Short mmCIF file of C-alpha atoms in Angstrom, two decimals:
data_model
loop_
_atom_site.label_atom_id
_atom_site.label_comp_id
_atom_site.label_asym_id
_atom_site.label_seq_id
_atom_site.Cartn_x
_atom_site.Cartn_y
_atom_site.Cartn_z
CA MET A 25 14.12 14.42 2.43
CA SER A 26 17.04 12.69 4.12
CA GLY A 27 16.40 9.01 4.69
CA TYR A 28 13.05 8.88 2.92
CA VAL A 29 12.40 6.05 0.48
CA LEU A 30 9.28 7.82 -0.80
CA HIS A 31 8.67 11.54 -0.41
CA ALA A 32 5.93 13.91 -1.56
CA GLY A 33 7.13 17.50 -1.51
CA GLY A 34 4.73 20.45 -1.74
CA VAL A 35 2.12 18.39 -3.59
CA GLY A 36 -0.98 20.22 -4.77
CA VAL A 37 -4.00 18.90 -6.71
CA ARG A 38 -7.02 20.86 -7.87
CA PHE A 39 -10.34 19.57 -9.23
CA GLY A 40 -11.88 22.56 -10.96
CA GLY A 41 -12.35 25.15 -8.24
CA VAL A 42 -11.73 22.68 -5.42
CA ARG A 43 -8.23 22.21 -4.05
CA ALA A 44 -7.97 18.59 -2.92
CA LEU A 45 -4.35 18.85 -1.79
CA SER A 46 -2.51 22.03 -0.86
CA GLY A 47 1.25 21.84 -0.39
CA VAL A 48 1.36 18.40 1.23
CA ASP A 49 4.75 17.20 2.47
CA LEU A 50 4.99 13.57 3.52
CA GLY A 51 7.80 11.04 3.54
CA ILE A 52 8.22 7.43 4.66
CA ARG A 53 11.40 5.56 5.55
CA ALA A 54 12.46 1.97 5.08
CA GLY A 55 11.10 -0.24 7.86
CA GLU A 56 8.48 2.32 8.91
CA VAL A 57 4.73 1.84 9.19
CA CYS A 58 3.07 5.25 8.81
CA GLY A 59 -0.66 5.88 9.12
CA LEU A 60 -2.57 8.51 7.16
CA ILE A 61 -5.89 9.51 8.75
CA GLY A 62 -8.42 12.27 8.41
CA PRO A 63 -12.12 12.92 7.79
CA ASN A 64 -13.84 12.06 4.52
CA GLY A 65 -12.77 14.50 1.83
CA ALA A 66 -9.45 15.25 3.50
CA GLY A 67 -7.49 14.22 0.37
CA LYS A 68 -6.11 10.86 1.49
CA THR A 69 -7.00 8.85 -1.61
CA THR A 70 -5.97 11.74 -3.87
CA LEU A 71 -2.55 11.69 -2.22
CA PHE A 72 -2.35 7.92 -2.77
CA ASP A 73 -3.22 8.47 -6.44
CA VAL A 74 -0.36 10.96 -6.73
CA LEU A 75 2.13 8.71 -4.95
CA SER A 76 1.24 5.69 -7.09
CA GLY A 77 1.28 7.65 -10.37
CA ILE A 78 -2.44 7.45 -11.18
CA ARG A 79 -2.76 11.24 -10.92
CA ARG A 80 -0.15 13.85 -11.72
CA PRO A 81 -0.06 16.76 -9.25
CA ASP A 82 -0.60 20.36 -10.32
CA ARG A 83 2.48 21.28 -8.33
CA GLY A 84 5.09 19.61 -6.17
CA ARG A 85 7.16 16.48 -6.70
CA VAL A 86 7.24 12.81 -5.78
CA LEU A 87 10.67 11.34 -5.09
CA LEU A 88 11.77 7.71 -4.86
CA ASP A 89 15.20 7.37 -3.24
CA GLY A 90 15.72 11.05 -3.97
CA ALA A 91 14.99 10.72 -7.70
CA ASP A 92 12.07 12.66 -9.19
CA ILE A 93 9.39 10.19 -10.35
CA THR A 94 6.52 12.70 -10.63
CA ARG A 95 6.02 11.92 -14.30
CA ARG A 96 6.67 8.20 -14.08
CA SER A 97 3.78 5.83 -14.80
CA PRO A 98 2.15 3.47 -12.30
CA VAL A 99 3.71 0.53 -14.17
CA TRP A 100 7.20 2.03 -13.89
CA ARG A 101 6.68 2.59 -10.16
CA ALA A 102 5.44 -0.95 -9.66
CA ARG A 103 8.46 -2.34 -11.49
CA HIS A 104 10.69 -0.34 -9.15
CA GLY A 105 9.17 -1.72 -5.99
CA MET A 106 6.01 0.27 -5.28
CA ARG A 107 2.78 -1.63 -4.61
CA ARG A 108 -0.73 -0.41 -3.84
CA THR A 109 -4.09 -1.79 -2.78
CA PHE A 110 -7.41 0.03 -3.28
CA GLN A 111 -10.52 0.82 -1.25
CA ARG A 112 -12.56 -1.07 -3.80
CA GLN A 113 -11.47 -4.67 -4.22
CA GLN A 114 -9.55 -5.39 -7.41
CA LEU A 115 -9.34 -9.20 -7.41
CA PHE A 116 -9.84 -11.45 -10.44
CA GLY A 117 -13.03 -13.07 -9.21
CA GLN A 118 -13.05 -15.91 -11.76
CA LEU A 119 -9.56 -17.05 -10.76
CA SER A 120 -8.53 -19.02 -7.71
CA VAL A 121 -6.79 -17.32 -4.82
CA ALA A 122 -3.49 -18.96 -5.80
CA ASP A 123 -3.85 -17.83 -9.42
CA ASN A 124 -4.49 -14.25 -8.29
CA VAL A 125 -1.12 -14.31 -6.55
CA LEU A 126 0.58 -16.08 -9.46
CA VAL A 127 -0.56 -13.30 -11.80
CA ALA A 128 1.26 -10.78 -9.60
CA GLN A 129 4.56 -12.51 -10.40
CA GLU A 130 4.18 -12.19 -14.19
CA TRP A 131 6.68 -9.37 -14.73
CA ARG A 132 8.69 -8.42 -17.78
CA GLY A 133 11.62 -6.05 -17.38
CA GLY A 134 11.73 -3.48 -14.60
CA GLY A 135 13.76 -2.90 -11.52
CA GLY A 136 14.79 -6.37 -10.49
CA GLY A 137 13.61 -8.30 -7.45
CA PRO A 138 12.43 -11.90 -7.10
CA ALA A 139 9.86 -11.71 -9.91
CA ALA A 140 12.43 -10.34 -12.35
CA ASP A 141 14.87 -13.05 -11.24
CA LEU A 142 12.41 -15.63 -12.55
CA LEU A 143 13.44 -14.68 -16.08
CA ALA A 144 16.95 -15.97 -15.39
CA LEU A 145 15.74 -19.48 -14.60
CA PRO A 146 16.66 -22.05 -17.26
CA SER A 147 13.20 -23.22 -18.30
CA ARG A 148 9.54 -22.37 -18.28
CA ARG A 149 8.91 -25.34 -16.00
CA ALA A 150 11.48 -24.07 -13.48
CA ARG A 151 9.91 -20.62 -13.52
CA GLU A 152 6.43 -22.03 -12.97
CA ARG A 153 7.62 -24.24 -10.12
CA THR A 154 9.34 -21.27 -8.43
CA ARG A 155 6.23 -19.09 -8.81
CA ARG A 156 4.05 -21.74 -7.18
CA VAL A 157 6.47 -22.20 -4.27
CA ARG A 158 6.48 -18.43 -3.70
CA THR A 159 2.70 -18.32 -3.95
CA GLU A 160 2.29 -21.03 -1.30
CA ARG A 161 4.76 -19.22 0.94
CA VAL A 162 3.08 -15.80 0.72
CA LEU A 163 -0.41 -17.26 1.23
CA ALA A 164 0.85 -19.02 4.36
CA HIS A 165 2.48 -15.83 5.64
CA CYS A 166 -0.82 -14.01 5.17
CA GLY A 167 -2.72 -16.72 7.04
CA ILE A 168 -4.76 -17.83 4.03
CA GLY A 169 -2.83 -20.90 2.89
CA ALA A 170 -5.97 -23.05 3.04
CA LEU A 171 -7.75 -20.80 0.51
CA GLY A 172 -5.44 -21.42 -2.46
CA THR A 173 -7.98 -23.35 -4.54
CA SER A 174 -10.99 -21.18 -3.60
CA TYR A 175 -12.41 -18.80 -6.18
CA ALA A 176 -11.54 -15.23 -5.22
CA GLY A 177 -14.98 -13.92 -6.21
CA GLY A 178 -16.72 -16.03 -3.59
CA LEU A 179 -14.68 -14.93 -0.57
CA PRO A 180 -16.02 -12.81 2.28
CA VAL A 181 -14.65 -9.28 2.42
CA GLY A 182 -12.05 -9.86 5.12
CA GLN A 183 -10.47 -12.83 3.36
CA ALA A 184 -10.56 -11.02 0.03
CA ARG A 185 -8.62 -8.15 1.62
CA MET A 186 -5.94 -10.59 2.72
CA VAL A 187 -5.72 -11.99 -0.81
CA GLU A 188 -5.17 -8.46 -2.10
CA LEU A 189 -2.37 -8.01 0.41
CA ALA A 190 -0.82 -11.35 -0.58
CA ARG A 191 -0.90 -10.32 -4.22
CA ALA A 192 0.71 -6.97 -3.41
CA VAL A 193 3.61 -8.60 -1.58
CA ALA A 194 4.12 -11.66 -3.81
CA ASP A 195 7.11 -9.85 -5.27
CA PRO A 196 8.43 -8.20 -2.07
CA PRO A 197 7.82 -4.43 -2.27
CA ARG A 198 10.07 -1.60 -1.20
CA VAL A 199 7.07 0.70 -0.72
CA LEU A 200 3.57 -0.52 0.12
CA LEU A 201 0.52 1.76 -0.04
CA LEU A 202 -2.52 0.25 1.67
CA ASP A 203 -5.87 1.98 1.12
CA GLU A 204 -8.44 0.91 3.75
CA PRO A 205 -6.87 -2.56 4.19
CA ALA A 206 -8.86 -3.41 7.35
CA SER A 207 -12.27 -2.47 5.94
CA GLY A 208 -14.74 -5.33 6.41
CA MET A 209 -12.34 -7.39 8.52
CA SER A 210 -13.13 -9.15 11.77
CA ALA A 211 -10.94 -8.52 14.83
CA PRO A 212 -8.85 -11.70 14.28
CA GLU A 213 -8.37 -10.79 10.61
CA ARG A 214 -7.19 -7.30 11.61
CA GLU A 215 -4.69 -8.88 13.99
CA GLN A 216 -3.40 -11.09 11.18
CA LEU A 217 -3.16 -8.09 8.85
CA ALA A 218 -1.19 -6.13 11.45
CA ALA A 219 1.19 -9.05 11.97
CA VAL A 220 1.91 -9.30 8.24
CA VAL A 221 2.50 -5.55 7.91
CA ARG A 222 4.81 -5.47 10.93
CA ARG A 223 6.81 -8.38 9.52
CA LEU A 224 7.16 -6.66 6.13
CA ALA A 225 8.50 -3.54 7.78
CA ALA A 226 10.72 -5.17 10.40
CA GLN A 227 12.15 -8.10 8.44
CA ASP A 228 12.01 -6.89 4.84
CA GLY A 229 12.60 -3.17 5.44
CA CYS A 230 9.47 -2.24 3.50
CA ALA A 231 8.21 1.35 3.84
CA VAL A 232 4.47 1.14 4.54
CA LEU A 233 1.90 3.93 4.29
CA LEU A 234 -1.70 3.08 5.08
CA VAL A 235 -5.00 4.95 4.98
CA GLU A 236 -7.53 3.59 7.44
CA HIS A 237 -10.68 4.89 9.17
CA ASN A 238 -10.28 2.49 12.09
CA VAL A 239 -8.31 4.88 14.30
CA ALA A 240 -7.64 2.30 17.03
CA PHE A 241 -6.11 -0.04 14.44
CA VAL A 242 -3.87 2.76 13.10
CA MET A 243 -2.74 3.89 16.54
CA ASP A 244 -1.84 0.33 17.54
CA LEU A 245 -0.02 -0.59 14.32
CA CYS A 246 1.77 2.57 13.22
CA THR A 247 4.91 4.15 14.59
CA ARG A 248 4.01 7.52 13.05
CA VAL A 249 0.68 9.07 12.12
CA VAL A 250 -0.08 11.93 9.71
CA VAL A 251 -3.44 13.70 9.84
CA LEU A 252 -4.87 15.34 6.72
CA ASP A 253 -7.71 17.85 6.85
CA LEU A 254 -9.04 19.80 3.86
CA GLY A 255 -6.00 18.86 1.78
CA THR A 256 -3.35 20.01 4.26
CA VAL A 257 -1.30 18.28 6.95
CA LEU A 258 -3.00 19.11 10.24
CA ALA A 259 -0.64 17.16 12.51
CA GLU A 260 2.13 14.58 12.47
CA GLY A 261 3.84 12.56 15.17
CA THR A 262 3.71 9.42 17.23
CA PRO A 263 0.27 7.95 17.94
CA ALA A 264 0.38 9.40 21.47
CA GLU A 265 1.29 12.87 20.17
CA VAL A 266 -1.47 12.83 17.57
CA ARG A 267 -4.09 11.64 20.05
CA ALA A 268 -3.17 14.49 22.38
CA ASP A 269 -3.17 17.21 19.71
CA PRO A 270 -6.15 19.53 20.41
CA LEU A 271 -6.58 20.40 16.72
CA VAL A 272 -6.83 16.72 15.81
CA ARG A 273 -9.23 16.02 18.65
CA GLU A 274 -11.48 18.84 17.52
CA ALA A 275 -11.32 18.19 13.76
CA TYR A 276 -11.28 14.42 13.62
CA LEU A 277 -11.36 12.49 16.87
CA GLY A 278 -14.58 14.14 18.06
CA ALA A 279 -13.35 15.70 21.29
CA THR A 280 -12.76 19.27 22.41
#
């Protein structure tokens, strides 16, 4: 567990007679971009649900900075620096892009950070002005600054994915869980996504874990890759090590 910001230890989840996760151990460090890959049904989204507090495991623990948060709610985890996106888009379609990001800064209480600092500002007007400056900044960093006044519900998939990312990082996260972030994106949009994620890890020290079916994207972006198969960790290592693993090639990459 040494050095891990977020760690899942011996996590198991069962749905009736089906074991979705069986003793999974996985940890991510500050400044690391880790990829989680595997075939459909491997347990990737179930593991994300456990890490983000949506689902409580049947056994095992989830630790944040060494503290047991297994029974903590998703809201508690978000207030203490954990953010997540979903496979299925979760934008407020009737709001503008800028307002979607503004909503993400509406925090009360919690574990500090820029959004919590807003409460210390002397007036409502000062807080609103600071939120809007931060919103403009994060939209620009995500390459979608020109979309601020557009309605989120009318965006193509790739742009909508970037809005979700902008909303997730409006209050800079310590841990970022990205579930299929490149789905529906064009090649230039994937490059922009990768640039934002790298900057979050390198400059802000964010610990990033992403699930993605685009293996080439994962291998190019991530410094470490974990492969799940049938609810267990099949392999773990650098992209080169995982590509060369015969078990991974047979089970997932389609080679023998």
